[in-house]
Amino acid sequence: MRRFPLAAAAAAFLLVLLPLATAATTSGGKSPPTSTTAAKAKAPAPAPAPPNVTALMSKGGCKAFASLVTKSPDALSSFQSAVGGGVTAFCPTDDAVRAFMPSYKNLSDDGKASLLLFHAVPVYYTLRGLKSSNGPMNTLATDGSSRNYNFTVQNVGDQVSIRTEASDAVAKVRSTVYDKDPVAIYAVDTVLEPVELFEPVEAPAPAPAPVADAPKASKRGARHRPKHVADAPGPAVDDDAADGDQRKNAKKNKAPGGGQSTRWLAAITAAVAVAAAVLV
């Protein structure tokens, strides 16, 4: 009578183990996935690397400028740091950099870095955004109130241009090198010169005021010319002096030269008469 409960207990135990054994056989002996494994499977993919600004510049016709940025540790690190928060760069074309190299070589290392950072704004601007933005802008070279390093954006129609106080030339945006938030790169045709590194351009002298024309004589004045005023009478001539002058003139007429002139005239008259007789 006592063995029946033990047999029933053994049978119940087997019924519990049988499903477990079946599950283990079906799964090939592998343990069910844990919560840690599921969490790893649902982890997001790593974020893409930020764009390489200098590489993009090189591909867009600004290889010389990108090379200068790469050779300046301060400028390169500032560009890379600004990418995450948004940046708009204006890279001069290779021809523009080549023409500017003599001036660039005369700058100190700090001056070179400031010049390169002067070509970028710490804000992402589309081309449409630039066209609607007129006025001064801070650059990556700006450092509080002691280092302004600002340039002015001026737009005429669809043309975006940049002006500085140190140059007469206006840098014009020629093409879009790259535009994908948060980075925009535009090619310009002139190197931007900050007034902190170069002498400001002298303002042109104001044009002289026009000189007023001299008043013209009126026609009425031209018609009525001033009458001639008779000369004042000279001193009275003494009668005795006048008689003396007349006597002197008479003596001159009686001079020997006067008689010779009369004889020559008579001779010429006679010769003419003879010639006329011969001809007859």
Short mmCIF file of C-alpha atoms in Angstrom, two decimals:
data_model
loop_
_atom_site.label_atom_id
_atom_site.label_comp_id
_atom_site.label_asym_id
_atom_site.label_seq_id
_atom_site.Cartn_x
_atom_site.Cartn_y
_atom_site.Cartn_z
CA MET A 1 0.00 0.00 0.00
CA ARG A 2 2.91 2.42 0.70
CA ARG A 3 4.60 1.88 -2.73
CA PHE A 4 1.76 3.49 -4.69
CA PRO A 5 2.44 7.03 -3.56
CA LEU A 6 6.12 6.66 -4.44
CA ALA A 7 5.29 5.39 -7.92
CA ALA A 8 2.90 8.22 -8.49
CA ALA A 9 5.50 10.73 -7.42
CA ALA A 10 8.08 9.22 -9.78
CA ALA A 11 5.65 9.39 -12.66
CA ALA A 12 4.87 13.03 -11.98
CA PHE A 13 8.57 13.86 -11.87
CA LEU A 14 9.08 12.26 -15.26
CA LEU A 15 6.24 14.26 -16.72
CA VAL A 16 7.99 17.46 -15.61
CA LEU A 17 11.39 16.49 -17.02
CA LEU A 18 10.07 15.28 -20.37
CA PRO A 19 9.18 18.76 -21.80
CA LEU A 20 12.50 20.17 -20.69
CA ALA A 21 14.40 17.40 -22.39
CA THR A 22 12.38 17.85 -25.56
CA ALA A 23 13.12 21.62 -25.66
CA ALA A 24 16.82 21.03 -25.17
CA THR A 25 16.89 18.53 -28.00
CA THR A 26 15.04 20.84 -30.38
CA SER A 27 17.34 23.83 -29.78
CA GLY A 28 20.47 21.77 -30.32
CA GLY A 29 21.59 22.20 -26.80
CA LYS A 30 21.79 25.98 -27.01
CA SER A 31 20.64 28.08 -24.12
CA PRO A 32 17.81 30.54 -24.74
CA PRO A 33 18.88 34.16 -25.51
CA THR A 34 19.50 36.31 -22.49
CA SER A 35 18.50 39.96 -22.00
CA THR A 36 22.13 41.10 -22.59
CA THR A 37 22.23 39.47 -26.01
CA ALA A 38 18.95 41.09 -27.01
CA ALA A 39 20.20 44.51 -25.95
CA LYS A 40 23.30 44.13 -28.11
CA ALA A 41 21.20 43.22 -31.11
CA LYS A 42 19.10 46.37 -30.74
CA ALA A 43 22.08 48.82 -30.32
CA PRO A 44 22.00 51.67 -32.95
CA ALA A 45 24.63 51.88 -35.67
CA PRO A 46 27.54 54.26 -34.98
CA ALA A 47 27.13 57.83 -36.28
CA PRO A 48 28.90 58.62 -39.57
CA ALA A 49 32.22 60.41 -39.37
CA PRO A 50 32.06 64.20 -39.80
CA PRO A 51 32.96 65.47 -43.27
CA ASN A 52 36.62 66.19 -43.95
CA VAL A 53 36.63 69.92 -44.77
CA THR A 54 40.10 70.03 -46.34
CA ALA A 55 39.39 67.00 -48.53
CA LEU A 56 36.20 68.60 -49.78
CA MET A 57 38.06 71.84 -50.53
CA SER A 58 40.68 69.98 -52.56
CA LYS A 59 38.03 68.32 -54.70
CA GLY A 60 36.26 71.64 -55.30
CA GLY A 61 39.15 73.57 -56.85
CA CYS A 62 40.70 74.88 -53.59
CA LYS A 63 43.59 72.43 -53.27
CA ALA A 64 46.18 75.13 -52.52
CA PHE A 65 44.08 76.65 -49.74
CA ALA A 66 43.34 73.21 -48.25
CA SER A 67 47.08 72.50 -48.20
CA LEU A 68 47.73 75.70 -46.25
CA VAL A 69 45.07 74.75 -43.69
CA THR A 70 46.59 71.28 -43.29
CA LYS A 71 50.04 72.76 -42.67
CA SER A 72 48.70 75.05 -39.90
CA PRO A 73 47.91 72.98 -36.78
CA ASP A 74 45.88 75.76 -35.16
CA ALA A 75 43.78 76.36 -38.26
CA LEU A 76 43.20 72.66 -38.91
CA SER A 77 42.05 71.91 -35.36
CA SER A 78 39.71 74.93 -35.37
CA PHE A 79 38.12 73.84 -38.64
CA GLN A 80 37.59 70.30 -37.37
CA SER A 81 36.11 71.52 -34.08
CA ALA A 82 33.69 73.86 -35.85
CA VAL A 83 32.23 71.13 -38.06
CA GLY A 84 30.01 69.73 -35.31
CA GLY A 85 28.33 73.04 -34.53
CA GLY A 86 27.97 74.19 -38.12
CA VAL A 87 30.42 76.04 -40.34
CA THR A 88 30.43 77.90 -43.66
CA ALA A 89 33.82 78.15 -45.38
CA PHE A 90 34.90 80.37 -48.27
CA CYS A 91 37.91 78.81 -49.96
CA PRO A 92 39.88 80.86 -52.52
CA THR A 93 40.61 79.18 -55.82
CA ASP A 94 44.09 77.95 -56.64
CA ASP A 95 44.79 80.94 -58.91
CA ALA A 96 43.81 83.37 -56.16
CA VAL A 97 46.06 81.66 -53.60
CA ARG A 98 48.97 81.54 -56.03
CA ALA A 99 48.77 85.29 -56.60
CA PHE A 100 48.58 85.95 -52.84
CA MET A 101 51.49 83.72 -51.73
CA PRO A 102 54.14 86.50 -51.55
CA SER A 103 52.02 88.34 -48.97
CA TYR A 104 51.15 85.12 -47.13
CA LYS A 105 54.81 84.16 -46.67
CA ASN A 106 55.52 87.45 -44.88
CA LEU A 107 53.03 86.64 -42.09
CA SER A 108 53.93 85.00 -38.79
CA ASP A 109 52.60 81.55 -37.93
CA ASP A 110 49.86 83.12 -35.82
CA GLY A 111 49.04 85.54 -38.62
CA LYS A 112 48.81 82.71 -41.14
CA ALA A 113 46.41 80.77 -38.90
CA SER A 114 44.26 83.88 -38.40
CA LEU A 115 44.14 84.52 -42.14
CA LEU A 116 43.00 80.94 -42.83
CA LEU A 117 40.35 81.03 -40.09
CA PHE A 118 39.18 84.38 -41.47
CA HIS A 119 37.74 82.38 -44.38
CA ALA A 120 35.09 80.56 -42.32
CA VAL A 121 31.96 81.53 -40.38
CA PRO A 122 30.83 79.46 -37.34
CA VAL A 123 27.29 79.18 -38.76
CA TYR A 124 25.86 76.93 -41.46
CA TYR A 125 24.54 79.03 -44.39
CA THR A 126 22.91 77.78 -47.52
CA LEU A 127 23.44 79.84 -50.64
CA ARG A 128 19.93 81.20 -50.28
CA GLY A 129 20.69 82.15 -46.70
CA LEU A 130 23.80 84.05 -47.79
CA LYS A 131 21.82 85.95 -50.40
CA SER A 132 19.49 87.22 -47.71
CA SER A 133 22.29 88.11 -45.26
CA ASN A 134 23.78 91.56 -45.80
CA GLY A 135 26.14 93.02 -43.23
CA PRO A 136 29.16 92.14 -41.04
CA MET A 137 29.83 88.57 -39.91
CA ASN A 138 32.10 87.08 -37.27
CA THR A 139 34.61 84.48 -38.44
CA LEU A 140 36.51 81.60 -36.83
CA ALA A 141 39.36 84.07 -36.28
CA THR A 142 37.19 86.36 -34.13
CA ASP A 143 38.30 86.34 -30.51
CA GLY A 144 36.15 88.61 -28.38
CA SER A 145 36.54 92.36 -28.64
CA SER A 146 40.33 92.33 -29.04
CA ARG A 147 40.26 90.45 -32.36
CA ASN A 148 37.33 91.43 -34.51
CA TYR A 149 38.27 89.73 -37.79
CA ASN A 150 34.93 90.55 -39.39
CA PHE A 151 34.03 90.83 -43.04
CA THR A 152 30.94 92.22 -44.74
CA VAL A 153 28.60 90.24 -46.97
CA GLN A 154 27.12 92.29 -49.80
CA ASN A 155 24.62 91.00 -52.32
CA VAL A 156 23.69 92.51 -55.66
CA GLY A 157 20.96 90.49 -57.33
CA ASP A 158 21.96 86.83 -57.22
CA GLN A 159 25.68 87.58 -56.76
CA VAL A 160 27.08 86.99 -53.25
CA SER A 161 30.21 89.01 -52.53
CA ILE A 162 32.45 89.62 -49.51
CA ARG A 163 34.27 92.88 -48.77
CA THR A 164 36.98 93.77 -46.25
CA GLU A 165 38.43 97.14 -45.26
CA ALA A 166 41.95 96.06 -46.26
CA SER A 167 41.29 95.49 -49.96
CA ASP A 168 39.67 97.23 -52.87
CA ALA A 169 38.90 93.88 -54.46
CA VAL A 170 35.56 92.24 -53.71
CA ALA A 171 35.57 88.45 -53.31
CA LYS A 172 32.75 86.86 -55.28
CA VAL A 173 31.26 83.41 -54.68
CA ARG A 174 31.90 81.44 -57.89
CA SER A 175 30.57 77.98 -57.06
CA THR A 176 29.21 75.70 -54.33
CA VAL A 177 31.82 73.12 -53.33
CA TYR A 178 29.75 71.34 -50.68
CA ASP A 179 26.39 72.00 -49.02
CA LYS A 180 25.01 69.53 -46.52
CA ASP A 181 23.99 70.54 -43.05
CA PRO A 182 26.00 71.34 -40.94
CA VAL A 183 28.81 72.14 -43.43
CA ALA A 184 28.80 74.46 -46.45
CA ILE A 185 31.83 75.34 -48.57
CA TYR A 186 31.85 77.98 -51.33
CA ALA A 187 34.69 78.85 -53.73
CA VAL A 188 35.63 82.54 -54.00
CA ASP A 189 37.87 84.25 -56.55
CA THR A 190 39.96 86.36 -54.13
CA VAL A 191 41.81 85.79 -50.86
CA LEU A 192 40.09 87.64 -48.01
CA GLU A 193 42.44 90.10 -46.30
CA PRO A 194 41.62 91.04 -42.68
CA VAL A 195 42.32 94.62 -41.66
CA GLU A 196 43.97 93.27 -38.50
CA LEU A 197 46.85 91.96 -40.65
CA PHE A 198 46.94 94.40 -43.56
CA GLU A 199 46.76 98.17 -43.83
CA PRO A 200 43.29 99.53 -44.49
CA VAL A 201 42.60 100.96 -47.89
CA GLU A 202 42.56 104.76 -47.95
CA ALA A 203 39.23 106.26 -48.79
CA PRO A 204 39.28 108.13 -52.12
CA ALA A 205 39.54 111.90 -51.86
CA PRO A 206 36.25 113.68 -52.43
CA ALA A 207 35.82 115.17 -55.87
CA PRO A 208 36.33 118.95 -56.01
CA ALA A 209 33.21 121.06 -56.12
CA PRO A 210 32.35 122.26 -59.62
CA VAL A 211 33.51 125.79 -60.40
CA ALA A 212 30.72 128.19 -61.27
CA ASP A 213 30.88 129.53 -64.82
CA ALA A 214 31.76 133.20 -65.24
CA PRO A 215 28.68 135.36 -65.90
CA LYS A 216 28.18 135.98 -69.59
CA ALA A 217 27.84 139.52 -70.88
CA SER A 218 24.26 140.36 -71.62
CA LYS A 219 23.29 141.09 -75.20
CA ARG A 220 22.02 144.45 -74.15
CA GLY A 221 25.41 145.36 -72.74
CA ALA A 222 27.12 144.18 -75.92
CA ARG A 223 24.96 146.38 -78.10
CA HIS A 224 25.50 149.53 -76.09
CA ARG A 225 29.24 149.87 -76.06
CA PRO A 226 30.77 152.69 -74.03
CA LYS A 227 31.36 155.83 -76.02
CA HIS A 228 34.91 156.85 -76.78
CA VAL A 229 36.11 159.58 -74.50
CA ALA A 230 38.22 162.27 -76.13
CA ASP A 231 41.75 162.59 -74.89
CA ALA A 232 42.49 165.47 -72.62
CA PRO A 233 44.02 168.44 -74.45
CA GLY A 234 47.79 168.63 -74.29
CA PRO A 235 49.79 171.69 -73.31
CA ALA A 236 49.41 174.70 -75.59
CA VAL A 237 52.09 175.07 -78.31
CA ASP A 238 53.99 178.33 -78.44
CA ASP A 239 53.57 180.18 -81.77
CA ASP A 240 57.27 181.06 -81.96
CA ALA A 241 58.18 177.38 -81.58
CA ALA A 242 55.78 176.46 -84.40
CA ASP A 243 57.39 179.06 -86.72
CA GLY A 244 60.84 177.69 -85.92
CA ASP A 245 59.76 174.17 -86.87
CA GLN A 246 58.40 175.36 -90.20
CA ARG A 247 61.71 177.07 -91.03
CA LYS A 248 63.64 173.88 -90.25
CA ASN A 249 61.42 171.85 -92.61
CA ALA A 250 61.97 174.41 -95.43
CA LYS A 251 65.76 174.10 -95.06
CA LYS A 252 65.52 170.33 -95.34
CA ASN A 253 63.62 170.61 -98.60
CA LYS A 254 66.40 172.84 -100.01
CA ALA A 255 69.15 170.40 -99.12
CA PRO A 256 71.49 169.16 -101.93
CA GLY A 257 69.83 165.80 -101.92
CA GLY A 258 66.59 167.46 -102.99
CA GLY A 259 68.23 169.03 -106.12
CA GLN A 260 69.80 165.72 -107.16
CA SER A 261 66.41 164.06 -107.06
CA THR A 262 65.08 166.70 -109.48
CA ARG A 263 67.97 166.19 -111.99
CA TRP A 264 67.52 162.38 -111.90
CA LEU A 265 63.84 162.79 -112.63
CA ALA A 266 64.54 165.02 -115.65
CA ALA A 267 67.09 162.53 -117.05
CA ILE A 268 64.67 159.63 -116.76
CA THR A 269 61.97 161.69 -118.54
CA ALA A 270 64.33 162.52 -121.45
CA ALA A 271 65.36 158.87 -121.83
CA VAL A 272 61.75 157.81 -122.02
CA ALA A 273 61.08 160.43 -124.70
CA VAL A 274 64.02 159.21 -126.83
CA ALA A 275 62.90 155.60 -126.57
CA ALA A 276 59.42 156.56 -127.67
CA ALA A 277 60.78 158.45 -130.74
CA VAL A 278 62.88 155.44 -131.81
CA LEU A 279 59.91 153.16 -131.60
CA VAL A 280 57.83 155.47 -133.77
#
